[in-house]
XYZ file of C-alpha atoms in Angstrom:
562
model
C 160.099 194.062 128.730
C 160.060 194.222 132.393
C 157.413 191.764 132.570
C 158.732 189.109 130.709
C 162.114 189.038 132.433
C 160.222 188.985 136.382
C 158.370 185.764 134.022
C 161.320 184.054 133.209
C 163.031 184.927 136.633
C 159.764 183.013 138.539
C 160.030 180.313 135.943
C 163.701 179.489 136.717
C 163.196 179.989 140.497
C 160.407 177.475 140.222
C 162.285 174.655 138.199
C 165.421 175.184 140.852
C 162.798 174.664 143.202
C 161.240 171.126 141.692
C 164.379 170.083 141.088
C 165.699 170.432 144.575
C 162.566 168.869 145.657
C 162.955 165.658 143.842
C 166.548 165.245 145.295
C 165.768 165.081 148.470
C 163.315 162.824 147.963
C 165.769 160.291 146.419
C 167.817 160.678 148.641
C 165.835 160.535 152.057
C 166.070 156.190 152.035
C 169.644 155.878 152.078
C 171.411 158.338 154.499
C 174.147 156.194 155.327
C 175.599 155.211 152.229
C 175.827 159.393 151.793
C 178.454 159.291 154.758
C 180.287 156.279 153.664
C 180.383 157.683 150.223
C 183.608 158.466 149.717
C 185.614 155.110 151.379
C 182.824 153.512 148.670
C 184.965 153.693 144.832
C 182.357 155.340 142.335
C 182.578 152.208 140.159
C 181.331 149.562 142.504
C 177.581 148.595 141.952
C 175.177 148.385 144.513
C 173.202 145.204 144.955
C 169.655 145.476 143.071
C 167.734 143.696 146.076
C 170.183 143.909 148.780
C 169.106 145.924 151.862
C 170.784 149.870 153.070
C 173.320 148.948 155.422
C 172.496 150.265 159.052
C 172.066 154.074 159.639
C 174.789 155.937 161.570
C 174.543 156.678 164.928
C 174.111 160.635 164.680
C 171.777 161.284 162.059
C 172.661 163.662 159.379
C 171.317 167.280 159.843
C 169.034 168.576 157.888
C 169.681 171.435 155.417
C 168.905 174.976 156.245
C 166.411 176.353 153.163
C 166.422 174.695 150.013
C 170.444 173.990 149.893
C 171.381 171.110 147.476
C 173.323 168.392 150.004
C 176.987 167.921 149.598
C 176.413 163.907 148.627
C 174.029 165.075 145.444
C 176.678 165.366 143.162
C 176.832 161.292 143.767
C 173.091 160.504 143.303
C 173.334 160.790 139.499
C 175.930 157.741 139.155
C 174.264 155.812 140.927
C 171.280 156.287 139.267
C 173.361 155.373 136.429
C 174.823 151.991 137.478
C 170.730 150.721 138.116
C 170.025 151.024 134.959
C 172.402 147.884 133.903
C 170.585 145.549 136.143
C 167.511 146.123 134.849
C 168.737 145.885 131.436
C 170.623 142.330 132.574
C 168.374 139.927 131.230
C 168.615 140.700 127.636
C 172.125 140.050 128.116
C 171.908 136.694 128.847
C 168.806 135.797 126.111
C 171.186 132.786 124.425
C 170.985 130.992 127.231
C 167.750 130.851 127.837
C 167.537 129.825 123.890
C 169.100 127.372 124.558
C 167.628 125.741 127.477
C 163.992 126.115 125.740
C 166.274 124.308 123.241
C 167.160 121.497 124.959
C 163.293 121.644 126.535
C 162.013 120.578 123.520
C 164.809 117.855 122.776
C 163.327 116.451 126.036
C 159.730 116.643 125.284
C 158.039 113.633 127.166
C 154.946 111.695 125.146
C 152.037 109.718 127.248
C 152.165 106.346 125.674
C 151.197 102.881 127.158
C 153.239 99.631 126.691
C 150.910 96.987 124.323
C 150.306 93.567 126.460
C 148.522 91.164 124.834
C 145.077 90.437 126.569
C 141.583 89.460 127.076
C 138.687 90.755 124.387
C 135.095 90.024 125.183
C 131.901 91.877 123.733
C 128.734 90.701 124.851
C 125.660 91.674 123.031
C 122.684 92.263 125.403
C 118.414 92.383 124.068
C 115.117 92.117 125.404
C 113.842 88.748 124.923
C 110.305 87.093 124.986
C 109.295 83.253 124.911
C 107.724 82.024 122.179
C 106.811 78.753 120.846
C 108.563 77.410 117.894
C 104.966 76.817 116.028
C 102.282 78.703 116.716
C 98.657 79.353 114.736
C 96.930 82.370 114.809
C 93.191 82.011 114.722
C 90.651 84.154 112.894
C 87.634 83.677 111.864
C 87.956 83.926 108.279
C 84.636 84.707 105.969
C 83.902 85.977 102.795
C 80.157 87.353 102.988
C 79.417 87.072 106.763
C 81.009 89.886 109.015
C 78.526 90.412 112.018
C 80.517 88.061 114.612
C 78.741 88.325 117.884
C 80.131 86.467 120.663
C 78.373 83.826 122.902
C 81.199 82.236 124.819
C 84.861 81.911 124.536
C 87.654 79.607 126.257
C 89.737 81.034 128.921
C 92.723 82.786 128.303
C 95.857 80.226 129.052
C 93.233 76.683 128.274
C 95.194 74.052 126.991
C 92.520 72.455 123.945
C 92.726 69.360 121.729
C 91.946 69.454 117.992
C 88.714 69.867 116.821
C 87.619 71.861 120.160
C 85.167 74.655 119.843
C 87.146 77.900 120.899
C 84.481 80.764 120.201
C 80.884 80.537 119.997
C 78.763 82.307 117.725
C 75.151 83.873 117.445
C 74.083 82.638 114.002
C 70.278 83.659 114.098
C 71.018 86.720 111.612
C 73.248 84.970 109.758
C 70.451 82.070 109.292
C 68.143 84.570 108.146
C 70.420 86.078 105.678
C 70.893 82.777 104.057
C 66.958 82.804 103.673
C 67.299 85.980 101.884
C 69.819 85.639 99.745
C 68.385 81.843 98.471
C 65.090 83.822 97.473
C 67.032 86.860 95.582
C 68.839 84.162 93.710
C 66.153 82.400 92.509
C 64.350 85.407 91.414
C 67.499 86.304 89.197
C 67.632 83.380 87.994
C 64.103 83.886 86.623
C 64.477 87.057 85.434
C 68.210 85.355 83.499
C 65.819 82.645 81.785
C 63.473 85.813 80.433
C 65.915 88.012 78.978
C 67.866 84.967 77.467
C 64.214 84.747 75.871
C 63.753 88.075 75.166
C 67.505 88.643 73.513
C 67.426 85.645 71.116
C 63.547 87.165 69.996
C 65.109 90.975 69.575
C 68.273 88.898 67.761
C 66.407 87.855 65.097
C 64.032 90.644 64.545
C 67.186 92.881 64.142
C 68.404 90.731 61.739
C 65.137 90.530 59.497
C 65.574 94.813 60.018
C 68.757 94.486 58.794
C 67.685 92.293 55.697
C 64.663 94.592 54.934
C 66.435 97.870 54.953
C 69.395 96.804 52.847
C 66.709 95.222 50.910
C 65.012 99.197 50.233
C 68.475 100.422 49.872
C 68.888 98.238 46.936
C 65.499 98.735 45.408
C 65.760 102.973 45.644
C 69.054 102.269 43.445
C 67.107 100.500 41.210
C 64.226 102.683 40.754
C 66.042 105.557 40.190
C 68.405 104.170 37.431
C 65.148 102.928 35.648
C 63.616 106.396 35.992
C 66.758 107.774 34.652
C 67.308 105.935 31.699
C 63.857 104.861 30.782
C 62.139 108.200 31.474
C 64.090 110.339 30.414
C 64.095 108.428 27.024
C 60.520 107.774 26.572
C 59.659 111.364 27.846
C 62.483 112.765 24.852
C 60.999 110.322 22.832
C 57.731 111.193 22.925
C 58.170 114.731 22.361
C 60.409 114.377 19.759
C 57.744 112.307 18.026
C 55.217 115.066 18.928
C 57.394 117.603 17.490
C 57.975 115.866 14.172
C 53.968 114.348 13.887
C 52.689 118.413 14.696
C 55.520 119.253 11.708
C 54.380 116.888 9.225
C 50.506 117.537 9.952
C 51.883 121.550 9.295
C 53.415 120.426 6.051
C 49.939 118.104 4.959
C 47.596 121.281 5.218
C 50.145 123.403 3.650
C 49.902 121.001 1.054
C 46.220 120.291 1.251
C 45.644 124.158 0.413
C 48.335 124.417 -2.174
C 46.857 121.387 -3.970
C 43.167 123.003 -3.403
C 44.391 126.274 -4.928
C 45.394 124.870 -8.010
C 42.326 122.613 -8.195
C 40.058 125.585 -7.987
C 42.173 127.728 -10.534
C 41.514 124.910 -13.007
C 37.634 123.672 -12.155
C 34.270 125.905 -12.755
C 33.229 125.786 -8.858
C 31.193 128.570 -8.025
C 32.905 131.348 -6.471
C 31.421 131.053 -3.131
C 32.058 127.441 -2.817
C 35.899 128.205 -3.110
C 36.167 130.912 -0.953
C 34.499 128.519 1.584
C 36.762 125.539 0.958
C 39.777 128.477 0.550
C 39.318 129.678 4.155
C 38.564 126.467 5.866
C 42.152 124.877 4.640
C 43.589 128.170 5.274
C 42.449 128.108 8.857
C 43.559 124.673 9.430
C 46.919 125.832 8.633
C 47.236 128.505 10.800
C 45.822 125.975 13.538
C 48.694 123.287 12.942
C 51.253 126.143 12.640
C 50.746 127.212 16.580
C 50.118 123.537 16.947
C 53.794 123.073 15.483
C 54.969 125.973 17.720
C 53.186 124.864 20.765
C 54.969 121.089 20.145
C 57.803 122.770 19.479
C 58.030 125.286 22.922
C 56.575 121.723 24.670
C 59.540 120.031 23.177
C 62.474 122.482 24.224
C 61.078 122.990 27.585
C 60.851 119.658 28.736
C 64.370 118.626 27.188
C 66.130 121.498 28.594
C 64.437 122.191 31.798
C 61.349 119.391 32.866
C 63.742 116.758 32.365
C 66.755 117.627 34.167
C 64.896 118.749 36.883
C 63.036 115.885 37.183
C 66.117 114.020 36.792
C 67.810 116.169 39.983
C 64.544 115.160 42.256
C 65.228 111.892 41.430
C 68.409 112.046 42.264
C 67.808 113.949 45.437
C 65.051 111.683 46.864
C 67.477 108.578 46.194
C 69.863 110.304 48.037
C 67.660 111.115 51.161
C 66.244 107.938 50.961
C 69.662 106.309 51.004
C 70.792 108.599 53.848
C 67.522 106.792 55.854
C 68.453 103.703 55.195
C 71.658 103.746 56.157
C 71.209 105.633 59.422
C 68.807 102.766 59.898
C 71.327 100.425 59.570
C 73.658 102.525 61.752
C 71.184 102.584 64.580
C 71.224 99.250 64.311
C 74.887 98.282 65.778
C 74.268 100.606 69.143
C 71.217 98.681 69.119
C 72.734 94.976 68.972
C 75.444 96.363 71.331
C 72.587 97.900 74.137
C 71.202 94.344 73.875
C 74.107 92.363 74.158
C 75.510 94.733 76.537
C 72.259 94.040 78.606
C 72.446 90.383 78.553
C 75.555 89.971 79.838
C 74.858 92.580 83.353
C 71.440 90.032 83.526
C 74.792 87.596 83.422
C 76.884 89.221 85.623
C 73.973 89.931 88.523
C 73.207 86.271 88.503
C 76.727 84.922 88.794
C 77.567 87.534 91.433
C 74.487 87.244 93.886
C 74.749 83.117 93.507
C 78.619 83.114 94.150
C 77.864 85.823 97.022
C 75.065 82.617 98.079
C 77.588 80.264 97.694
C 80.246 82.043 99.703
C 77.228 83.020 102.114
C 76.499 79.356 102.919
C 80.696 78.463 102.692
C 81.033 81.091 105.427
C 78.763 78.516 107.952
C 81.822 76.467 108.292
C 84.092 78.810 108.790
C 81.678 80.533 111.769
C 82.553 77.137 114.079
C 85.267 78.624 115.393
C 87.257 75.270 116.269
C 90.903 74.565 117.295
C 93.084 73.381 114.242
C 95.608 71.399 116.632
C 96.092 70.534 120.192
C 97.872 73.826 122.345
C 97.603 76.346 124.100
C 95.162 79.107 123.908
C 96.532 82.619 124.321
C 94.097 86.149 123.771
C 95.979 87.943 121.367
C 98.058 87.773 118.341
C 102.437 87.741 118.170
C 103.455 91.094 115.754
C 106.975 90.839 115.387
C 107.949 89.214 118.251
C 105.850 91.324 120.932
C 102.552 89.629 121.988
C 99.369 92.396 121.877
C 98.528 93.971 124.626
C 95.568 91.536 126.455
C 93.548 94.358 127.728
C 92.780 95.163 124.211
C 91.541 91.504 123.359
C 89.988 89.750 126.244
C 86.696 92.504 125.674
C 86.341 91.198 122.592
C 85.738 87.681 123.988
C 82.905 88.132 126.172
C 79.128 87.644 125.360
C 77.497 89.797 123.144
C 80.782 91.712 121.936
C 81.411 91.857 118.381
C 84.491 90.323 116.563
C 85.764 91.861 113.121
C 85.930 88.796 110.540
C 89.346 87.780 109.141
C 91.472 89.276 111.980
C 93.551 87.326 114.396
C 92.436 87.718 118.076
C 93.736 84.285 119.571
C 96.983 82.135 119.364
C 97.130 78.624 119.473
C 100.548 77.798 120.814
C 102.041 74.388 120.054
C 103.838 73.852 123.742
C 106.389 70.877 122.556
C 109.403 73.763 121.807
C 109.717 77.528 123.201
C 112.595 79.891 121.534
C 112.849 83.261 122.459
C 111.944 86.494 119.875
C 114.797 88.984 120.362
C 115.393 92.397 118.578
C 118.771 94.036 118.329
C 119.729 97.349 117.345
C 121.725 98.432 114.174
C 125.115 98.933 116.070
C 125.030 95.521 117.506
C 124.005 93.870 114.116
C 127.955 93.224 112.993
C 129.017 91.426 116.065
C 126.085 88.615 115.463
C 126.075 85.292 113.851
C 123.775 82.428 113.609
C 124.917 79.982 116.041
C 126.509 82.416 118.379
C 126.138 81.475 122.147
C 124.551 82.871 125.184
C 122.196 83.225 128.012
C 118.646 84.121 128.960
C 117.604 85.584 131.911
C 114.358 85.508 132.606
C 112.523 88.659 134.632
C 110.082 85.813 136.671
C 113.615 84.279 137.692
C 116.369 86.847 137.417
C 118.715 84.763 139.323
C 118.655 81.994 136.352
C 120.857 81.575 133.531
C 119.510 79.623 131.040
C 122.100 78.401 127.891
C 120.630 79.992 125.098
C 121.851 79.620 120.817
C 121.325 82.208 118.302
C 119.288 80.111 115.504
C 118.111 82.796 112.843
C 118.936 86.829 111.701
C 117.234 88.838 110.205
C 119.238 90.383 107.148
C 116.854 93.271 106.519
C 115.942 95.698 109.910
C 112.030 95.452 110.388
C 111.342 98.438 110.913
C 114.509 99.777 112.751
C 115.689 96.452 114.409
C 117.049 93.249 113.315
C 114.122 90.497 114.084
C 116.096 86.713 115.592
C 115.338 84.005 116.919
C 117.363 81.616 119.628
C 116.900 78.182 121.325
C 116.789 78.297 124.716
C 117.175 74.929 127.209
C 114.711 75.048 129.704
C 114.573 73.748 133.072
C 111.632 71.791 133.935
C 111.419 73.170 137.299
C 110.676 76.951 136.426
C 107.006 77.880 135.359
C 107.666 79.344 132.021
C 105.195 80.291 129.685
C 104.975 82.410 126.020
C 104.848 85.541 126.422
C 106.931 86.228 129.284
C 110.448 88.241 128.640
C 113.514 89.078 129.862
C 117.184 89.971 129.120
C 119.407 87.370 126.425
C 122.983 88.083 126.464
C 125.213 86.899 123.873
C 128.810 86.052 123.645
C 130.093 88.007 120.714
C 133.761 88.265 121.002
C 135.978 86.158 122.780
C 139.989 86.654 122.578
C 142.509 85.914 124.687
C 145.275 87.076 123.381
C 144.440 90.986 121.531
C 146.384 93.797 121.238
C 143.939 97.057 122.159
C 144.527 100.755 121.938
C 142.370 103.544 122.655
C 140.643 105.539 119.963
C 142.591 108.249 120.570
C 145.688 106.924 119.437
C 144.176 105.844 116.380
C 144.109 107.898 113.260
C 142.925 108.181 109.658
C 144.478 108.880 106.735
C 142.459 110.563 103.508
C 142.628 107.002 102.135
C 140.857 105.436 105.304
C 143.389 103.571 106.176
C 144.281 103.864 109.449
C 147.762 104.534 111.415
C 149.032 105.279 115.358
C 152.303 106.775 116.317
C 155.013 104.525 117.983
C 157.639 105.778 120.048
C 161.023 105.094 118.937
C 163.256 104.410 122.087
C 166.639 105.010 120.662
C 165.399 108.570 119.071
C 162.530 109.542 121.818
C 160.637 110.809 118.344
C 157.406 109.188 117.564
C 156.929 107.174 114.016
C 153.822 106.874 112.045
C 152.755 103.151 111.594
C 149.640 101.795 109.630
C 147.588 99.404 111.710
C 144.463 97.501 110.179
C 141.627 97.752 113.345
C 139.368 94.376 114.316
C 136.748 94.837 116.450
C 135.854 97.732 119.048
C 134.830 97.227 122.472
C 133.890 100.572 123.768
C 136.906 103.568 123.694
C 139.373 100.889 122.621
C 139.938 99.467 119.212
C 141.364 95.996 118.611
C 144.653 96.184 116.567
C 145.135 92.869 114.152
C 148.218 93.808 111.827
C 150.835 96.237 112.263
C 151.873 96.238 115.999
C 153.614 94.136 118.250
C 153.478 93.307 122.144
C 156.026 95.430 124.095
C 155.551 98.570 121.658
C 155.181 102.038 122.889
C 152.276 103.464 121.531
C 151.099 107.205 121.929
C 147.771 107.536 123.947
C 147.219 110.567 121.876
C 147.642 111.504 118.199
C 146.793 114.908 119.146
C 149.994 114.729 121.272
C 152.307 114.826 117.691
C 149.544 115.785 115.017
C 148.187 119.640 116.622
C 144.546 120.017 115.574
């Protein structure tokens, strides 16, 4: 027990101690309001951020040990009364409500004022001269395709109809036509012999035909003879061997019946009748297995020879038949193989004398001459943009090859040049045929010439919309096809347009499209539909819906929080 009370004794001690500790730190910064304490009432507050007054002049002593000062007791309320200050602001919450309140009933919107104004939208391409007819020349051949150059006219030679443009080495091609004339004339040889041939085999197939179906007809007939003449004379005739063995039975049975009774009645010697007896008696045993004989003969051949021989008959008609008309089956593939044969003799003929025809056609067409009078250019136009000349002018020098029926020169007709312009997809709605301009070409860059769009393209080619436009120009400048530069055009011109920028405009779920005007009166902005014209970069033009001197909102976002 004596432990724990010397523990709680040292606790205590120690907490008086802390305690002691921590008032005298709070009070060390403010001596002097300790000695003025008690002229100061205990409810008066002391300023949150107002400085200690000044120190007195004798400094206050310090306390001997660990003494509690007489000016502690005041500490605590003062303590106390900070507390409210800190706690202030809360107090006064509703008026700061109500300033944020009239904040917002102030809130300020960016807009612009609308003025009416100037529009323009120019439209601006890559451009290259072109003359308004031009010919593309090829050397166009239907047989003939080994084109090897001798000479060629200069790139940029003016030439008059009828001109020769490129000359050709023909000595192969003269050769060729050599060839070919004696290959057609030997099919047309070997035509007239199978024509001869085919009307021979014709006719021989047709006496074929005739002869078979002619067998065909007579194995019918032979076997219906056979089967009903045979067969009845062959029953016939053993019937009437049958019945002549059976009477010639009956005779000698009569013969010795008759010669029994004669010898019963006459006085013949005994031998004599024995003899006579026997000899009849004999010849009626021999016509009895004569009879049976006929008779086996007869019932054989009725029952088996003759329906057998009937069945071969049969059989062998039917083989035969089966011949004959495979015969006559071979005989169509046959006619077919021959007619089939005659016409590819046909065929070759026609083909290599039309390829000879063509071959010797093709002469004119290898004098490579100049359809009109113009200008000769190396290289061909492809939508718009001329070929690239390094790629051609090879091809024009001796001994090069050309490829038959492919452009490789341009015959320019120099009475009208237009240009060949390509715009892009976004620039497509602000165009229209007729629409004004300029063109400036790179050899003269300070030069405007007046330029009118003449044709559009509705369909892109393959990704840009192929025109056209007449362009004035001036004698003076050396302009040629070919060269390019920069056509603007004048796509929108207003004077008097009402713009906003994008960002004011919005869109409603229906497409339609609205901006927010500020309401002077109220301060509040108000949704108003607008219908939009054209746009000439961040601003759009505004056609219905708004009016000059209206307050518009720069941005929806301002109202309408994304």
């Amino acid at each position: 027990m004596n432990r724990i009370h010397f523990f709680l004794i040292g606790t205590l001690i120690l907490g008086l101690a802390c305690g002691s500790a921590v008032l005298l730190r709070a009070e060390e910064p403010v001596p002097p309001a300790e000695e003025k304490a008690p002229e100061t009432p205990a409810e008066e507050k002391v300023p949150e951020n107002k400085p200690a007054e000044k120190p007195a002049e004798n400094p206050v002593e310090k306390p001997d040990g660990v003494e509690k000062p007489a000016t502690s007791d005041k500490a605590p309320e003062a303590r106390a009364t900070e507390v409210p200050k800190e706690e202030a602001p809360q107090a006064e919450t509703p008026k700061e409500e109500e300033k944020k309140e009239e904040k917002k009933e102030e809130k300020k919107y960016e807009t612009l004022t609308l003025k009416s104004g100037p529009l323009k939208i120019d439209v601006e391409t890559d451009a290259v001269l072109l003359p308004e007819q031009f010919q593309k020349i090829q050397i166009r051949t239907k047989q003939w395709t080994t084109l090897k150059v001798q000479s060629a006219v200069p790139h940029g030679t003016m030439v008059r109809k009828g001109d020769v443009l490129v000359t050709l080495d023909l000595e192969d091609y003269e050769e060729k036509i050599k060839t070919s004339r004696r290959e057609l004339e030997l099919a047309r040889q070997s035509l007239l012999r199978a024509r001869t041939a085919y009307r021979l085999q014709k006719k021989v197939a047709a006496w074929d035909a005739a002869v078979t179906r002619r067998s065909r007809e007579e194995a019918v007939d032979r076997f219906e003879f056979t089967k009903k003449w045979d067969y009845d004379l062959n029953t016939r005739n053993m019937e009437f061997t049958l019945k002549a063995s059976e009477f010639s039975l009956k005779s000698q049975r009569k013969e010795l019946e008759q010669l029994q009774k004669m010898y019963a009645e006459n006085d013949l010697t005994e031998t004599t009748e024995e003899i006579m007896l026997e000899r009849q008696q004999r010849a009626v045993e021999g016509m009895e297995l004569q009879f049976q004989a006929a008779k086996g003969r007869y019932e054989w051949t009725k029952t088996r020879a003759i329906p057998r021989f009937i069945r071969n008959e049969k059989e062998t008609l039917e083989r035969k038949l089966a011949q004959i008309d495979a015969a006559m089956e071979n005989l169509v593939p046959d006619e077919k193989t021959r007619d089939l044969n005659m016409a590819a003799e046909e065929v070759k003929f026609r083909k290599l004398e039309k390829e000879f025809r063509e071959l010797e056609k093709d002469r004119e067409a290898l004098e490579c001459r100049a359809p009109a009078d113009g200008l000769v250019l190396y290289g061909v136009l492809d939508n718009g943009k001329w070929s690239d000349f390094s790629k051609y002018e090879p091809l024009l020098k001796e001994d090069e090859t050309l490829t038959a029926n492919k452009p490789f020169l341009t015959l320019c007709k120099m009475d009208a040049i237009c240009l060949s312009l390509a715009f892009a997809e976004k620039e497509y709605s602000h165009l229209a045929v007729g629409m004004k301009g300029f063109f400036r070409p790179t050899a003269y860059p300070e030069w405007e010439l007046p330029t009118v769009l003449t044709t559009l393209a509705t369909m892109p080619t393959p990704d840009k919309y192929r025109a056209t436009a007449k362009v004035t120009l001036d004698p003076s400048l050396k302009l040629w096809p070919g060269m390019g530069g920069k056509a603007t055009f004048f796509a929108v011109r207003k004077t008097n347009a009402l713009l906003v920028p994008a960002t004011a405009v919005g869109r409603e779920e229906d497409l339609s499209r609205y901006v927010y005007v500020l309401d002077k009166e109220k301060k509040e902005p108000a949704k108003r539909p607008v219908k939009l014209g054209k746009k000439s970069g961040e601003k759009w033009e505004i056609l219905d819906g708004l009016e000059a001197s209206m307050e518009v909102l720069k941005e929806i976002n301002a109202v309408e929080q994304p």
